[in-house]
Amino acid sequence: DRYCPWGSAEPTPVKEGWYTIGGGTGGGLQGIQGGGDFAFVAQPTQTRTNEVECPIGHFCVKGIKKPCPAGSFGAATGLSSKQCSGLAAKGHYTPEGSHSATQLKCPAGRYGAKEGLKSIGCSGRIEQGYWGD
């Protein structure tokens, strides 16, 4: 939830709807005591040096980017909750990371009776004697 740009005196909080990038593995010192001796040992740490606005199809919380869950969509940048922009529209489904409520239509022979459908199976098959497009 924080990052350290070049020349920073202290960590900077990540903005809501943004995630951190850059950096990599840095060296930190950790005190270790054993057998009556105390020594400092280099331990790898993960550092981040910049922040970027969360892209469409994703939401960002505490500096971490995550795809919008299946059944939902993220139509805007800078989203900060797992609800993203809303649910898939009736007659459609949205896999993880979708950016539109109408990302994918339920296929011929299947129907989508409710919002928030997550997979190609939609709500089910159209019964014999009925038709759909």
PDB file of C-alpha atoms in Angstrom, residues 6-128:
ATOM      1  CA  TRP A   6      13.761   7.702  -6.271  1.00  0.00           C
ATOM      2  CA  GLY A   7      15.066  10.138  -3.654  1.00  0.00           C
ATOM      3  CA  SER A   8      12.136   9.686  -1.282  1.00  0.00           C
ATOM      4  CA  ALA A   9      12.659  10.358   2.408  1.00  0.00           C
ATOM      5  CA  GLU A  10       9.797   8.048   3.396  1.00  0.00           C
ATOM      6  CA  PRO A  11       7.239   5.712   1.752  1.00  0.00           C
ATOM      7  CA  THR A  12       4.364   7.328  -0.177  1.00  0.00           C
ATOM      8  CA  PRO A  13       0.812   5.942   0.238  1.00  0.00           C
ATOM      9  CA  VAL A  14      -0.710   4.539  -2.982  1.00  0.00           C
ATOM     10  CA  LYS A  15      -3.786   6.429  -4.265  1.00  0.00           C
ATOM     11  CA  GLU A  16      -7.140   4.657  -4.204  1.00  0.00           C
ATOM     12  CA  GLY A  17      -7.690   2.897  -7.570  1.00  0.00           C
ATOM     13  CA  TRP A  18      -3.950   2.818  -8.360  1.00  0.00           C
ATOM     14  CA  TYR A  19      -1.338   0.016  -8.107  1.00  0.00           C
ATOM     15  CA  THR A  20       2.426  -0.029  -7.623  1.00  0.00           C
ATOM     16  CA  ILE A  21       5.098  -0.970 -10.160  1.00  0.00           C
ATOM     17  CA  GLY A  22       8.861  -0.973 -10.572  1.00  0.00           C
ATOM     18  CA  GLY A  23      11.544  -1.798  -8.101  1.00  0.00           C
ATOM     19  CA  GLY A  24      12.169  -5.441  -7.549  1.00  0.00           C
ATOM     20  CA  THR A  25      14.219  -7.342  -5.068  1.00  0.00           C
ATOM     21  CA  GLY A  26      16.307  -5.155  -2.833  1.00  0.00           C
ATOM     22  CA  GLY A  27      18.469  -5.996   0.108  1.00  0.00           C
ATOM     23  CA  GLY A  28      17.384  -5.477   3.665  1.00  0.00           C
ATOM     24  CA  LEU A  29      19.174  -6.322   6.873  1.00  0.00           C
ATOM     25  CA  GLN A  30      17.611  -8.571   9.460  1.00  0.00           C
ATOM     26  CA  GLY A  31      19.084  -9.315  12.876  1.00  0.00           C
ATOM     27  CA  ILE A  32      19.502 -13.010  13.668  1.00  0.00           C
ATOM     28  CA  GLN A  33      20.564 -14.406  17.009  1.00  0.00           C
ATOM     29  CA  GLY A  34      21.865 -17.897  17.476  1.00  0.00           C
ATOM     30  CA  GLY A  35      24.258 -19.620  19.863  1.00  0.00           C
ATOM     31  CA  GLY A  36      24.823 -16.416  21.855  1.00  0.00           C
ATOM     32  CA  ASP A  37      25.963 -14.480  18.761  1.00  0.00           C
ATOM     33  CA  PHE A  38      24.044 -11.746  16.975  1.00  0.00           C
ATOM     34  CA  ALA A  39      24.550 -11.014  13.280  1.00  0.00           C
ATOM     35  CA  PHE A  40      22.906  -8.991  10.527  1.00  0.00           C
ATOM     36  CA  VAL A  41      22.034 -11.054   7.460  1.00  0.00           C
ATOM     37  CA  ALA A  42      20.943  -9.654   4.086  1.00  0.00           C
ATOM     38  CA  GLN A  43      17.340 -10.620   3.342  1.00  0.00           C
ATOM     39  CA  PRO A  44      15.620  -9.935  -0.003  1.00  0.00           C
ATOM     40  CA  THR A  45      12.687  -7.498   0.166  1.00  0.00           C
ATOM     41  CA  GLN A  46      10.141  -6.444  -2.452  1.00  0.00           C
ATOM     42  CA  THR A  47      10.260  -2.722  -3.250  1.00  0.00           C
ATOM     43  CA  ARG A  48       8.038  -0.614  -5.519  1.00  0.00           C
ATOM     44  CA  THR A  49       9.085   2.703  -7.049  1.00  0.00           C
ATOM     45  CA  ASN A  50       5.982   4.130  -8.763  1.00  0.00           C
ATOM     46  CA  GLU A  51       2.181   3.977  -8.999  1.00  0.00           C
ATOM     47  CA  VAL A  52      -0.091   3.607 -12.048  1.00  0.00           C
ATOM     48  CA  GLU A  53      -3.855   4.105 -12.415  1.00  0.00           C
ATOM     49  CA  CYS A  54      -5.764   0.821 -12.498  1.00  0.00           C
ATOM     50  CA  PRO A  55      -6.662  -0.143 -16.123  1.00  0.00           C
ATOM     51  CA  ILE A  56     -10.117  -1.062 -17.443  1.00  0.00           C
ATOM     52  CA  GLY A  57     -11.218  -4.597 -16.566  1.00  0.00           C
ATOM     53  CA  HIS A  58      -9.429  -4.366 -13.193  1.00  0.00           C
ATOM     54  CA  PHE A  59      -9.750  -2.911  -9.710  1.00  0.00           C
ATOM     55  CA  CYS A  60      -6.891  -1.905  -7.428  1.00  0.00           C
ATOM     56  CA  VAL A  61      -6.791  -2.107  -3.631  1.00  0.00           C
ATOM     57  CA  LYS A  62      -3.810  -1.187  -1.427  1.00  0.00           C
ATOM     58  CA  GLY A  63      -1.484  -0.979  -4.431  1.00  0.00           C
ATOM     59  CA  ILE A  64      -2.416  -4.396  -5.860  1.00  0.00           C
ATOM     60  CA  LYS A  65      -4.071  -4.834  -9.292  1.00  0.00           C
ATOM     61  CA  LYS A  66      -6.724  -7.564  -9.616  1.00  0.00           C
ATOM     62  CA  PRO A  67      -8.993  -8.496 -12.551  1.00  0.00           C
ATOM     63  CA  CYS A  68     -12.715  -7.784 -12.179  1.00  0.00           C
ATOM     64  CA  PRO A  69     -14.356 -11.077 -11.152  1.00  0.00           C
ATOM     65  CA  ALA A  70     -16.295 -13.181 -13.648  1.00  0.00           C
ATOM     66  CA  GLY A  71     -19.898 -11.966 -13.830  1.00  0.00           C
ATOM     67  CA  SER A  72     -18.841  -8.323 -13.473  1.00  0.00           C
ATOM     68  CA  PHE A  73     -17.016  -5.780 -15.655  1.00  0.00           C
ATOM     69  CA  GLY A  74     -14.750  -2.765 -15.288  1.00  0.00           C
ATOM     70  CA  ALA A  75     -15.534  -0.068 -17.889  1.00  0.00           C
ATOM     71  CA  ALA A  76     -13.431   2.709 -16.337  1.00  0.00           C
ATOM     72  CA  THR A  77      -9.883   3.212 -15.119  1.00  0.00           C
ATOM     73  CA  GLY A  78      -9.164   3.776 -11.430  1.00  0.00           C
ATOM     74  CA  LEU A  79     -11.721   1.328  -9.985  1.00  0.00           C
ATOM     75  CA  SER A  80     -11.149   0.402  -6.338  1.00  0.00           C
ATOM     76  CA  SER A  81     -13.728  -2.254  -5.408  1.00  0.00           C
ATOM     77  CA  LYS A  82     -14.355  -5.830  -6.538  1.00  0.00           C
ATOM     78  CA  GLN A  83     -17.856  -4.814  -7.697  1.00  0.00           C
ATOM     79  CA  CYS A  84     -16.029  -2.960 -10.513  1.00  0.00           C
ATOM     80  CA  SER A  85     -18.558  -1.099 -12.747  1.00  0.00           C
ATOM     81  CA  GLY A  86     -21.417  -3.587 -12.328  1.00  0.00           C
ATOM     82  CA  LEU A  87     -22.781  -6.949 -13.441  1.00  0.00           C
ATOM     83  CA  ALA A  88     -22.983  -8.627 -16.845  1.00  0.00           C
ATOM     84  CA  ALA A  89     -26.224  -7.688 -18.662  1.00  0.00           C
ATOM     85  CA  LYS A  90     -29.056 -10.206 -19.151  1.00  0.00           C
ATOM     86  CA  GLY A  91     -28.374 -12.384 -22.186  1.00  0.00           C
ATOM     87  CA  HIS A  92     -24.601 -11.958 -21.726  1.00  0.00           C
ATOM     88  CA  TYR A  93     -21.760 -13.284 -19.588  1.00  0.00           C
ATOM     89  CA  THR A  94     -18.437 -11.804 -18.557  1.00  0.00           C
ATOM     90  CA  PRO A  95     -15.278 -13.790 -17.815  1.00  0.00           C
ATOM     91  CA  GLU A  96     -12.682 -12.467 -15.370  1.00  0.00           C
ATOM     92  CA  GLY A  97     -11.159  -9.134 -16.479  1.00  0.00           C
ATOM     93  CA  SER A  98     -14.071  -8.052 -18.712  1.00  0.00           C
ATOM     94  CA  HIS A  99     -14.585  -4.377 -19.603  1.00  0.00           C
ATOM     95  CA  SER A 100     -18.216  -4.341 -20.833  1.00  0.00           C
ATOM     96  CA  ALA A 101     -21.585  -5.532 -19.459  1.00  0.00           C
ATOM     97  CA  THR A 102     -22.190  -7.048 -22.895  1.00  0.00           C
ATOM     98  CA  GLN A 103     -18.690  -8.527 -23.311  1.00  0.00           C
ATOM     99  CA  LEU A 104     -19.943 -11.882 -24.630  1.00  0.00           C
ATOM    100  CA  LYS A 105     -23.425 -12.946 -25.758  1.00  0.00           C
ATOM    101  CA  CYS A 106     -24.919 -16.179 -24.494  1.00  0.00           C
ATOM    102  CA  PRO A 107     -24.576 -18.582 -27.447  1.00  0.00           C
ATOM    103  CA  ALA A 108     -27.429 -19.748 -29.650  1.00  0.00           C
ATOM    104  CA  GLY A 109     -29.483 -22.393 -27.866  1.00  0.00           C
ATOM    105  CA  ARG A 110     -28.747 -20.898 -24.423  1.00  0.00           C
ATOM    106  CA  TYR A 111     -30.363 -18.056 -22.531  1.00  0.00           C
ATOM    107  CA  GLY A 112     -29.271 -15.528 -19.905  1.00  0.00           C
ATOM    108  CA  ALA A 113     -32.209 -14.825 -17.581  1.00  0.00           C
ATOM    109  CA  LYS A 114     -30.338 -12.772 -14.998  1.00  0.00           C
ATOM    110  CA  GLU A 115     -27.501 -10.287 -14.620  1.00  0.00           C
ATOM    111  CA  GLY A 116     -24.034 -11.365 -13.487  1.00  0.00           C
ATOM    112  CA  LEU A 117     -23.607 -14.589 -15.469  1.00  0.00           C
ATOM    113  CA  LYS A 118     -20.013 -15.859 -15.422  1.00  0.00           C
ATOM    114  CA  SER A 119     -19.661 -18.501 -18.133  1.00  0.00           C
ATOM    115  CA  ILE A 120     -20.729 -19.661 -21.590  1.00  0.00           C
ATOM    116  CA  GLY A 121     -23.284 -21.988 -19.977  1.00  0.00           C
ATOM    117  CA  CYS A 122     -25.333 -18.850 -19.139  1.00  0.00           C
ATOM    118  CA  SER A 123     -28.629 -19.716 -17.381  1.00  0.00           C
ATOM    119  CA  GLY A 124     -29.179 -22.945 -19.299  1.00  0.00           C
ATOM    120  CA  ARG A 125     -30.363 -24.507 -22.537  1.00  0.00           C
ATOM    121  CA  ILE A 126     -33.513 -23.485 -24.339  1.00  0.00           C
ATOM    122  CA  GLU A 127     -35.999 -26.344 -24.065  1.00  0.00           C
ATOM    123  CA  GLN A 128     -37.095 -28.314 -27.108  1.00  0.00           C
TER     124      GLN A 128
END
